[in-house]
Coordinates of C-alpha atoms and ligand atoms in Angstrom, one line a residue:
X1 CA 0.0 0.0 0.0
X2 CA 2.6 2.6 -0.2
X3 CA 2.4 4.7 -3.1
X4 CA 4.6 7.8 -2.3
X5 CA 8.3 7.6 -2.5
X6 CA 8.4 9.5 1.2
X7 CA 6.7 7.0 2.9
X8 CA 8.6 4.5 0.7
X9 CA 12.0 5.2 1.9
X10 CA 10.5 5.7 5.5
X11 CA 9.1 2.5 5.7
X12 CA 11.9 0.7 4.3
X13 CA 13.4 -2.2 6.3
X14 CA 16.7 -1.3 4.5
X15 CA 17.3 2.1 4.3
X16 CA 19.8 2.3 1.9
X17 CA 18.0 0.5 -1.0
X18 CA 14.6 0.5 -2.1
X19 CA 13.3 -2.4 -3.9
X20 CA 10.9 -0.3 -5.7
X21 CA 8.9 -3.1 -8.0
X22 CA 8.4 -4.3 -4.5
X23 CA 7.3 -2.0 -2.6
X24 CA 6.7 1.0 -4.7
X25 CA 5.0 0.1 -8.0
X26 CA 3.4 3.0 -9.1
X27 CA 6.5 5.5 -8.8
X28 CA 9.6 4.5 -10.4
X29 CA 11.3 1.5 -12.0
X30 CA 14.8 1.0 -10.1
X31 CA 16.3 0.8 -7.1
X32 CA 16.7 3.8 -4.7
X33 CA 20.1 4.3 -3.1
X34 CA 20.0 6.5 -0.5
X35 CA 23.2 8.0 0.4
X36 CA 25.0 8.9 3.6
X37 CA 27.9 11.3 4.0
X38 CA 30.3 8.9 4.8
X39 CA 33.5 9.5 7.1
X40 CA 35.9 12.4 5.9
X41 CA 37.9 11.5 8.4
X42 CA 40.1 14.2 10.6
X43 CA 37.6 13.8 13.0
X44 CA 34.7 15.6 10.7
X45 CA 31.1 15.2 12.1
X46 CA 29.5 18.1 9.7
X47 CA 29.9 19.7 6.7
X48 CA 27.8 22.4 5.1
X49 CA 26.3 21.7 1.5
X50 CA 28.0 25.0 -0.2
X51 CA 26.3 24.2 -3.7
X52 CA 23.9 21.4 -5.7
X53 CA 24.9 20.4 -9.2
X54 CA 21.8 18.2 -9.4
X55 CA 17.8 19.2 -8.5
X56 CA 15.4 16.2 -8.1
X57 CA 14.3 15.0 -11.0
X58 CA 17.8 15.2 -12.7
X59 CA 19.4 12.0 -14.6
X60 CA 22.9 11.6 -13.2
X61 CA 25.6 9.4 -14.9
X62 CA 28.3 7.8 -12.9
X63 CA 31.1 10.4 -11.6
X64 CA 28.8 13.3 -12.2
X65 CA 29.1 15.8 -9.3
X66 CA 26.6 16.0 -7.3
X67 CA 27.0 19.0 -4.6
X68 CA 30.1 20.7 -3.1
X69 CA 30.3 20.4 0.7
X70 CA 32.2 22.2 3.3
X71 CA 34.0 20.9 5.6
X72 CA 36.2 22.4 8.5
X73 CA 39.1 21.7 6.4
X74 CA 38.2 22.2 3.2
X75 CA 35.8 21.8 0.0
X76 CA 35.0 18.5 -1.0
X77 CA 33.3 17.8 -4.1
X78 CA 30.4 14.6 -3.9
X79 CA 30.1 12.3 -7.3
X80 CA 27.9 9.6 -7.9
X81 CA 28.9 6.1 -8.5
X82 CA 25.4 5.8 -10.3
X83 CA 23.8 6.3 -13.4
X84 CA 20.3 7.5 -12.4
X85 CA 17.5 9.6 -11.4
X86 CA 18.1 12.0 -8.6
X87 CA 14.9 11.5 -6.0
X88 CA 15.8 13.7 -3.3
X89 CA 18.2 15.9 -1.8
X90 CA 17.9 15.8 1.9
X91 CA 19.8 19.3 2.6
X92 CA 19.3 23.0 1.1
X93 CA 21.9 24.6 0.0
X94 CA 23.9 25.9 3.3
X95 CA 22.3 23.6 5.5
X96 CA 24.6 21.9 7.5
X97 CA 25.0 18.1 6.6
X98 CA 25.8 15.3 8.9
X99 CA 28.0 12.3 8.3
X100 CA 26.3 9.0 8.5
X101 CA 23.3 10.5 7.8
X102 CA 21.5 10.4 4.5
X103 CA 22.6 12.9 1.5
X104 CA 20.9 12.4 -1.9
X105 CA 18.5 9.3 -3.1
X106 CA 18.8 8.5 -6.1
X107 CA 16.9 6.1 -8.3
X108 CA 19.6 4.0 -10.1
X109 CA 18.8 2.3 -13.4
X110 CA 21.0 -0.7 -12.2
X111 CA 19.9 -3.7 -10.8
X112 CA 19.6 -4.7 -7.6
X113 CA 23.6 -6.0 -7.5
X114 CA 24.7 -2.3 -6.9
X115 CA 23.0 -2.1 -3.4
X116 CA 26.1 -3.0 -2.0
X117 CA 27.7 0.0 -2.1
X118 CA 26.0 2.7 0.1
X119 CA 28.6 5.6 0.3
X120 CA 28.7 8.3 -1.6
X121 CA 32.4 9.2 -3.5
X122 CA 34.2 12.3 -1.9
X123 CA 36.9 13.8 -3.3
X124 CA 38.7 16.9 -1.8
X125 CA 38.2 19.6 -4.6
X126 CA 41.6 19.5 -7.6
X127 CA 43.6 17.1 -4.6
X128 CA 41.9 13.3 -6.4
X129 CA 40.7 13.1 -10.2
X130 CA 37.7 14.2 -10.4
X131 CA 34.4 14.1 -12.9
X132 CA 31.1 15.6 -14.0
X133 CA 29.4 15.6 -17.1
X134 CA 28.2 18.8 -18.4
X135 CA 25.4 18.9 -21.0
X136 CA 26.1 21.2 -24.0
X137 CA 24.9 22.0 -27.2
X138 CA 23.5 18.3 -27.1
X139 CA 26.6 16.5 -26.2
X140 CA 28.2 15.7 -22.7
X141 CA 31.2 17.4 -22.1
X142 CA 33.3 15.8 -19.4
X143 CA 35.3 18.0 -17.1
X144 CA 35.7 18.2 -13.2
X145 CA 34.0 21.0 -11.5
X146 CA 37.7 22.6 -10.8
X147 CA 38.5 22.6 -14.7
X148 CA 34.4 23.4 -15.4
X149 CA 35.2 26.9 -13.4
X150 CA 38.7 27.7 -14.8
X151 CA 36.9 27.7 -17.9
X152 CA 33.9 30.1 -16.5
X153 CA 36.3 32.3 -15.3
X154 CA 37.8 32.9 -18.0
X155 CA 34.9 33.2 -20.0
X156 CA 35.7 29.9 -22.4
X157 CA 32.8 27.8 -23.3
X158 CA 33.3 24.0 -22.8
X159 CA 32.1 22.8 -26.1
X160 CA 34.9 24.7 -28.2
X161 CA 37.8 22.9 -26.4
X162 CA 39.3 20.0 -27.3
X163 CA 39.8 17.3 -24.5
X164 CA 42.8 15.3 -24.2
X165 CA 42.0 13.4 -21.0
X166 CA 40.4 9.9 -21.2
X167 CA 37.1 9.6 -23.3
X168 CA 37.7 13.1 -24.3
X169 CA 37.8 14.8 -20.9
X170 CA 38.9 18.3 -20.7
X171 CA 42.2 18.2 -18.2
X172 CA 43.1 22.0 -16.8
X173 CA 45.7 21.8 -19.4
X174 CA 43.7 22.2 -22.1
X175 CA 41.8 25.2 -20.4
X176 CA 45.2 26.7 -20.1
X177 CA 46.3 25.9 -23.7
X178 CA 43.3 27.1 -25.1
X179 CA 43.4 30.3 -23.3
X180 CA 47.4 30.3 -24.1
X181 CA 46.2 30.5 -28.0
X182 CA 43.7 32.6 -27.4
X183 CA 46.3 35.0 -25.3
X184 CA 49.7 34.4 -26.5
X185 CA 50.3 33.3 -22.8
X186 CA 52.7 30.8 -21.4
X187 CA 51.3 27.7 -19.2
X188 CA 51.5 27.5 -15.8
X189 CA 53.6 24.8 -14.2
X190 CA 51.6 21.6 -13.5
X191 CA 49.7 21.0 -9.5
X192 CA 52.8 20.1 -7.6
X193 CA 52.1 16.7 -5.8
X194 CA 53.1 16.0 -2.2
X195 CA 56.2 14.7 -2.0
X196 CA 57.2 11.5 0.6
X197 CA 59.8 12.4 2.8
X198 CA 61.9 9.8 1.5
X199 CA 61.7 10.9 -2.1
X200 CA 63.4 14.4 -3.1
X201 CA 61.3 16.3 -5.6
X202 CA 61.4 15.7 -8.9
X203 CA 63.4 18.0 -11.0
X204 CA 61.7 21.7 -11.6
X205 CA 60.0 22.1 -14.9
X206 CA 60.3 25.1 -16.7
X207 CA 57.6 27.0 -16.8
X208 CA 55.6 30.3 -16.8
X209 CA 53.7 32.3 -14.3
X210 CA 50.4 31.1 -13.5
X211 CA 47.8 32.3 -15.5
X212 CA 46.0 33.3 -12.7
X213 CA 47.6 33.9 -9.6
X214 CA 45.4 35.9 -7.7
X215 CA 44.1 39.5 -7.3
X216 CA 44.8 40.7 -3.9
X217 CA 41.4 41.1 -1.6
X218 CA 40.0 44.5 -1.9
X219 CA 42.0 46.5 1.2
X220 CA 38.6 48.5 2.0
X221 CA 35.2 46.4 1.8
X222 CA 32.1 48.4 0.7
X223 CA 30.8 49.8 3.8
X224 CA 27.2 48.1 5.0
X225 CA 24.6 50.2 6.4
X226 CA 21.0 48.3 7.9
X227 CA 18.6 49.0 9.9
X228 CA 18.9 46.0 12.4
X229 CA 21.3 43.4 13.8
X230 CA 21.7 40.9 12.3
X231 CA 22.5 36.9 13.6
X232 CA 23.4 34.1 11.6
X233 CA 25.3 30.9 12.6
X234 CA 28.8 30.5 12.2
X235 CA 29.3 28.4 9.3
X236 CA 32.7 26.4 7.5
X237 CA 35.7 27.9 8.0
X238 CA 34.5 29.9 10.4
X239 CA 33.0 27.6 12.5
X240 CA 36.8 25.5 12.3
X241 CA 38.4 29.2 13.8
X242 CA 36.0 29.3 16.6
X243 CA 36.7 25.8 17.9
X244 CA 40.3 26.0 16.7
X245 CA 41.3 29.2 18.3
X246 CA 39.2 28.3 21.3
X247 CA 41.2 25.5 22.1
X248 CA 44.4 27.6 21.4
X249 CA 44.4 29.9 23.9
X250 CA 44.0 27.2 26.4
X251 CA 48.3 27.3 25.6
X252 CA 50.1 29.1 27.5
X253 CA 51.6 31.6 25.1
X254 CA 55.5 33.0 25.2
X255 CA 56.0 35.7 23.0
X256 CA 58.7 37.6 21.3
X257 CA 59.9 40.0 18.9
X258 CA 62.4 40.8 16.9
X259 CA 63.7 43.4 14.1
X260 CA 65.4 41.7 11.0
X261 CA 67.1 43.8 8.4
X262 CA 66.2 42.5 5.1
X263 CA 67.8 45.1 2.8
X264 CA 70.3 42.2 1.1
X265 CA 67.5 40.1 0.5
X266 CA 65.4 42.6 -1.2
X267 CA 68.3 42.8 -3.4
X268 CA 68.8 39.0 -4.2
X269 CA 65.4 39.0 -4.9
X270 CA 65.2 41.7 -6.9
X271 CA 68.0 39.7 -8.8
X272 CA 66.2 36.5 -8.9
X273 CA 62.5 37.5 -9.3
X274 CA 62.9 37.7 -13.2
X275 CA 64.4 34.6 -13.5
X276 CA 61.9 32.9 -11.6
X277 CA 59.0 34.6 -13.5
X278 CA 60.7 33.4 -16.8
X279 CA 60.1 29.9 -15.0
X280 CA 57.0 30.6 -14.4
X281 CA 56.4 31.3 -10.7
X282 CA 56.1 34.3 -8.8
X283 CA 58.8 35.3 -6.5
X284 CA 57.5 36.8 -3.5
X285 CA 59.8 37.3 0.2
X286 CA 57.7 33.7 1.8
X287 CA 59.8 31.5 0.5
X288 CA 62.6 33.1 2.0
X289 CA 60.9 33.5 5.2
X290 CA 59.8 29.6 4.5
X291 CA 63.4 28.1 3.9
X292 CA 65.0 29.9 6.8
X293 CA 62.7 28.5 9.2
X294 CA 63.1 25.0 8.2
X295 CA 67.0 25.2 8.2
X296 CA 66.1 26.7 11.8
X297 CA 64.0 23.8 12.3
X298 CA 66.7 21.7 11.6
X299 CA 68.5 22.7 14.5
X300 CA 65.6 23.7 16.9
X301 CA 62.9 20.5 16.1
X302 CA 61.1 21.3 19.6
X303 CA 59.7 24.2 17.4
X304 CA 58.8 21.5 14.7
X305 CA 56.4 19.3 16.9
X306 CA 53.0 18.6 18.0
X307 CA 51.5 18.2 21.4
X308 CA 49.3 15.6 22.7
X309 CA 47.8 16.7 25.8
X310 CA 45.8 13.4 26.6
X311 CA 49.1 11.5 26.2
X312 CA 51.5 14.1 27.1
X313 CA 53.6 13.3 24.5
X314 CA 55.7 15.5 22.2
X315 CA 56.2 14.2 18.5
X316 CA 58.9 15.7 16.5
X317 CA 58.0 15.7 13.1
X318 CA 60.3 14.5 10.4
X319 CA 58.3 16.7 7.7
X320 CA 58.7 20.5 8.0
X321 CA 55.0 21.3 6.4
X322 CA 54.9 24.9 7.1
X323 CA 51.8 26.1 7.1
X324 CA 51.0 29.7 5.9
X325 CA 48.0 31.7 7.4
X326 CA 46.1 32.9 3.6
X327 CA 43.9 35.4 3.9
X328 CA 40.9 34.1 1.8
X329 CA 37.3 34.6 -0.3
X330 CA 36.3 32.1 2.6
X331 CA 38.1 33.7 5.3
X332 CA 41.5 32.7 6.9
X333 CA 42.9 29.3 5.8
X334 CA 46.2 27.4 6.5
X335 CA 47.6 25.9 4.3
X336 CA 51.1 24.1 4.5
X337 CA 53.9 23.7 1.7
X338 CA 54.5 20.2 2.4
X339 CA 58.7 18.6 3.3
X340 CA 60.1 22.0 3.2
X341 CA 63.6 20.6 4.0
X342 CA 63.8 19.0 0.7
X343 CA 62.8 22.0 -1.4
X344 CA 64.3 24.9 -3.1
X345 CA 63.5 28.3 -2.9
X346 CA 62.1 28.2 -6.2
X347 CA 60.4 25.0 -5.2
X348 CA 58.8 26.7 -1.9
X349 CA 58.0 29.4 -4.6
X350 CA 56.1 27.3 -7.1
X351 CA 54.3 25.4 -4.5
X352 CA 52.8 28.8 -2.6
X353 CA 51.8 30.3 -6.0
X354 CA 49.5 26.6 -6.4
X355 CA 48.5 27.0 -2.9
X356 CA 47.4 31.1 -3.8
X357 CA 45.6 30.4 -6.6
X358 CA 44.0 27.6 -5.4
X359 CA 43.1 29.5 -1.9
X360 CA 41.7 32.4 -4.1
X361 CA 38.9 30.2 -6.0
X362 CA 37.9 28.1 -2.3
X363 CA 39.8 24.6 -3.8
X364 CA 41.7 24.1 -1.1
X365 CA 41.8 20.2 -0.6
X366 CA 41.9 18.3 2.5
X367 CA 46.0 17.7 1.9
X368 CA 46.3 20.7 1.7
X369 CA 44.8 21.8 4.6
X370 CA 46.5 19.2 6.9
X371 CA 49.3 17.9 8.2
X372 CA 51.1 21.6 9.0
X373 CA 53.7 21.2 11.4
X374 CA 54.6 25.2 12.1
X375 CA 53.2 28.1 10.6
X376 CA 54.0 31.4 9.5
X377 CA 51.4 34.5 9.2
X378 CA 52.6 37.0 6.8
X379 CA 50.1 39.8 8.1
X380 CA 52.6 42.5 7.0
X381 CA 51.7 41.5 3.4
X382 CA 48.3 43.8 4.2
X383 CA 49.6 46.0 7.1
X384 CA 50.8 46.0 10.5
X385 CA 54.2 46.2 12.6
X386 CA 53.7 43.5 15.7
X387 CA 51.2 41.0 15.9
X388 CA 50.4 38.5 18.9
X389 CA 49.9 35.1 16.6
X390 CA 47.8 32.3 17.9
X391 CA 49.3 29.3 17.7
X392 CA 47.5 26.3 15.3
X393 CA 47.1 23.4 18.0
X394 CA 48.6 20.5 17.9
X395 CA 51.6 23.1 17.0
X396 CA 54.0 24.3 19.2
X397 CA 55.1 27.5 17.7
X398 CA 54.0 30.2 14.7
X399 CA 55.6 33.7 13.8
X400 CA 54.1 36.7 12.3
X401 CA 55.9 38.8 10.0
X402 CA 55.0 42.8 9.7
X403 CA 55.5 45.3 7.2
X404 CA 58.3 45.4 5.2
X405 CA 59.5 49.3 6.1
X406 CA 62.4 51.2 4.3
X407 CA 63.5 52.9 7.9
X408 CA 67.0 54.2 8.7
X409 CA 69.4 52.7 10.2
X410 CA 73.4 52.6 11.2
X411 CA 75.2 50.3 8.9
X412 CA 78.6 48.5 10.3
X413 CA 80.3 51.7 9.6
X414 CA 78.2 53.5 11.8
X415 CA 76.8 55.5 8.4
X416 CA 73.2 56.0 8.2
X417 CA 71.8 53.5 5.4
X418 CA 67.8 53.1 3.9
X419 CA 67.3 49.5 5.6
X420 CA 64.9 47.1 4.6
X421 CA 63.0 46.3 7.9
X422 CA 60.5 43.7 8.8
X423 CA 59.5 42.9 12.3
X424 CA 58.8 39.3 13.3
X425 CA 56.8 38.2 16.2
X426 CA 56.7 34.4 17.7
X427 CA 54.0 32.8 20.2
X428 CA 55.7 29.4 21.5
X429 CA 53.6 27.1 23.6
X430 CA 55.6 28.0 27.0
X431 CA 54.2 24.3 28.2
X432 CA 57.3 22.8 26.1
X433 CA 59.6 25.7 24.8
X434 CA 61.4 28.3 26.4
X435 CA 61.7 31.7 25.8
X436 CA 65.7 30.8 25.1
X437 CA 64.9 27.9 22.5
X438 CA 62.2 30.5 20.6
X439 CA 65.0 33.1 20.9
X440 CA 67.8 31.1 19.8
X441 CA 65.6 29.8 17.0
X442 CA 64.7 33.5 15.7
X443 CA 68.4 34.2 15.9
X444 CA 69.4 31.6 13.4
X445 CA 66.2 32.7 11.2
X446 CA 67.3 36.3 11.2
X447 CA 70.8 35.6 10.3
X448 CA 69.4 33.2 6.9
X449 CA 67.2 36.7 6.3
X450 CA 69.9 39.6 6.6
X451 CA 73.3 37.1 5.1
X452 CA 71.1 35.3 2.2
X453 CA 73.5 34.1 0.8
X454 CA 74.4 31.9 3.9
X455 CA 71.4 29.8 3.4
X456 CA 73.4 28.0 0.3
X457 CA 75.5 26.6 2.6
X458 CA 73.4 25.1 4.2
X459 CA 70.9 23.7 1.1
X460 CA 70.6 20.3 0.7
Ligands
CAO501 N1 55.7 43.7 3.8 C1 55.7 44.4 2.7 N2 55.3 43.8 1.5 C2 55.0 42.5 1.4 C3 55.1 41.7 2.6 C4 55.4 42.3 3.8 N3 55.5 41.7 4.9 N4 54.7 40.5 2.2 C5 54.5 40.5 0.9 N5 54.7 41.7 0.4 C6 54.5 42.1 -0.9 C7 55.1 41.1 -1.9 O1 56.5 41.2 -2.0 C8 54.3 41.4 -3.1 O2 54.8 42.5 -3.7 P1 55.5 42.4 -5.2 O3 54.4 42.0 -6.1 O4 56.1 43.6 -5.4 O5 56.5 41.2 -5.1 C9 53.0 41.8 -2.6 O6 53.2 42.2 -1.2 C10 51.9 40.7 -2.6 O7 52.4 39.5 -2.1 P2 51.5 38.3 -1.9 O8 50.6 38.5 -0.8 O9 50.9 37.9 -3.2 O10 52.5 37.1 -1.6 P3 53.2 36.6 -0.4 O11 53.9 35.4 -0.8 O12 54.1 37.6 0.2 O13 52.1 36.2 0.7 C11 50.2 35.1 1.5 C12 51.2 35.2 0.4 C13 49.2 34.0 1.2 C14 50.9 34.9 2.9 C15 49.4 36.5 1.6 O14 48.8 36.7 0.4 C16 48.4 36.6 2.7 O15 47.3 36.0 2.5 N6 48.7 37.3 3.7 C17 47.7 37.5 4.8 C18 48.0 36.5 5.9 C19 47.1 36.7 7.1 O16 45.9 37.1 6.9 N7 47.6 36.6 8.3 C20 46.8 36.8 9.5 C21 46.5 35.5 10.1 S1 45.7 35.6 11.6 O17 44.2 36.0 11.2

């Protein structure tokens, strides 16, 4: 007697398949597979659904992406393993979604034999291969949602490029070639992969600057004028920095500051910078900053460790994955340049300029994300002398790097010179570092900074 598919899947001994010849006669011909968000993992109870690619009613093939959910760590985009009808979608957009608990339903043109699998595919946005199938002009383009909005922003239609990836998929390459064409442009180097710490990187590719390394955020938001107050919940990304910092500034803090002269660095990298770009990446100050505080590392790894309260152990990390606090269209984010001990300047370089563009269009992945083992917050980079950084539990220690000033200052000779300044600041969880490890530690950092060319001694 049940005729609706509500009371169908309601009444259903087995929730995640409904038998619907069975059960429901009247309203459809397959199977229903009903969904959960399975485990991210990293300890991720909720995500919120950012966007649907499908409405109900929609036929779905097998990889097409469903919706893009947000987690606390980062965008993941849901694909289905079916071809099918889509029968419900249990969330709105920007509802929050739980895991284990039903996502999508869809009617599957498959037999019965597919009920086995109940979980829906998740793959952290541009980190896994991923696929959707986009109707136009009559045929199905095949492109993953990453590739699908390279192409929107650069105003390219879909249909009028010519995909090299398997069973004609268009691969990010072909965006970029097309637009090259179309531009005159040189590509960008290819995603950088993480790298084992056993393994040294491969060799660099030559290559140009991205394409689209982005636009800084405006520096004054249009003001916002209403009549009432108004409360929303905290969402995402922000929701992560609530609990995050929360639980941060249980640490007992230790902080210190320093002044580092930077004026023969701003000359090396006013050296190096076009050669870089003529490779392709961007040459900013981070991956100095970056490198010096892994060859520090190297001598100070209490700084490189993470903290387990419950335990009370202390882990020093092999991997230097120094994170880097990005100021974001979503907000703050952290990502980490993975094994900075085995990479070059250049290599730091190429791999922040992913990270950037990536950061700027909410793609983050999970690996991304992850894994950090110290972090540096380059705050000067929008304003600001001194700042007190927060450190990223289960990290020990982070630094925070002002504005670079042109100030005056007495040379060895004790002749007033135009110095390069830029003020650091450190937070150091005073549970397991002292003030003298932290200082010693930004010591060795600022000599790296101010004699640059002391760093090649010590490059692997
Ligand atoms: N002082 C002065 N100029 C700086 C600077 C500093 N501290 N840091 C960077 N710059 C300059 C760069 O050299 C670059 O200029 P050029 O084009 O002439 O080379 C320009 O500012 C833009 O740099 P960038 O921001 O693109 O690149 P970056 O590698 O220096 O920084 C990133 C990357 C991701 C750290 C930065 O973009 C960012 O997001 N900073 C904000 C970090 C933040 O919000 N911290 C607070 C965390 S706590 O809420």
């Amino acid at each position: 007697n049940i005729l609706d598919y509500e009371t169908c899947v309601k009444h259903s001994k087995e929730p995640l398949l409904v038998f619907s010849p069975l059960l429901c006669p009247v309203a459809w011909s397959g199977p229903i597979m009903q969904f959960k968000l399975s485990d991210i993992g990293e300890g991720i109870m909720e995500v919120v659904v950012k966007e649907w690619y499908v409405k109900e009613g929609d036929k779905v093939s097998q990889f097409d992406s469903i919706c893009e959910v947000q987690s606390d760590k980062a965008s993941v985009t849901i694909t289905s393993r079916y071809d099918g009808v889509i029968r419900r979608l249990h969330y709105a957009a920007d509802d929050t979604a739980l895991v284990g608990k039903p996502l999508v339903d869809i009617e599957t043109d498959t037999g019965p034999e597919v009920a086995q699998e109940e979980d829906v595919v998740e793959t952290p946005a541009m980190s896994r291969e991923e696929h959707t199938h986009q109707e136009i002009k009559g045929h199905k383009t095949q492109a993953t949602p990453a590739v699908r909005r390279l192409a929107l922003e650069n105003n390219i239609k879909l249909s009028e490029v010519v995909g090299t990836g398997k069973d004609g998929r268009i691969l990010k390459e072909d965006i970029l070639n097309f637009l090259a064409k179309q531009t005159g442009a040189i590509l960008p180097p290819s995603p950088f992969h993480e790298t084992r710490e056993s393994q040294r990187p491969k060799e660099v590719q030559p290559a140009s600057l991205p394409a689209s390394l982005p636009a800084s955020l405006p520096a004054r938001p249009q003001p916002v004028l209403s009549s009432q107050d108004v409360t929303e919940p905290l969402k995402g990304f922000h929701r992560a920095m609530m609990k995050t910092m929360t639980a941060a500034l249980k640490i007992p803090h230790f902080g210190l500051c320093d002044e580092v002269d930077l004026s023969r660095l701003a000359a090396l990298r006013s050296d190096l910078r076009g050669i870089s770009e003529a490779r392709g990446v961007k040459l900013s100050y981070m991956p100095f900053f970056i490198k010096a505080a892994s060859l520090g590392l190297l001598h100070f790894p209490v700084l490189n460790a993470s903290l387990d309260e419950a335990s009370q152990n202390i882990t020093y990390k092999a991997a230097h994955n120094i994170g880097l606090a990005m100021d974001t269209s979503q907000g703050l984010l952290v990502p980490n340049v993975k094994n900075v001990q085995l990479l070059s300047v250049f290599e730091i370089a190429r791999e922040l300029n992913r990270l950037q563009v990536l950061g700027s269009s909410g793609q983050l992945g999970t690996s991304d994300l992850t894994g950090g083992t110290f972090t540096l917050s380059n705050i000067g980079s929008i304003g600001g002398t001194y700042a007190k950084p927060v450190i990223l539990p289960p990290e020990v220690a982070i630094g925070a790097l002002g504005k670079i000033q042109i100030l005056p200052r007495f040379d060895s000779n004790g002749e007033l010179v135009k110095a390069h300044i830029l003020n650091v600041s450190w937070s150091a969880d005073h549970r397991v570092i002292d003030g003298a490890t932290m200082c010693r530690f930004s010591n060795l950092w600022r000599q790296y900074l101010e004699n640059p060319a002391s760093m090649v001694l010590d490059l692997k």
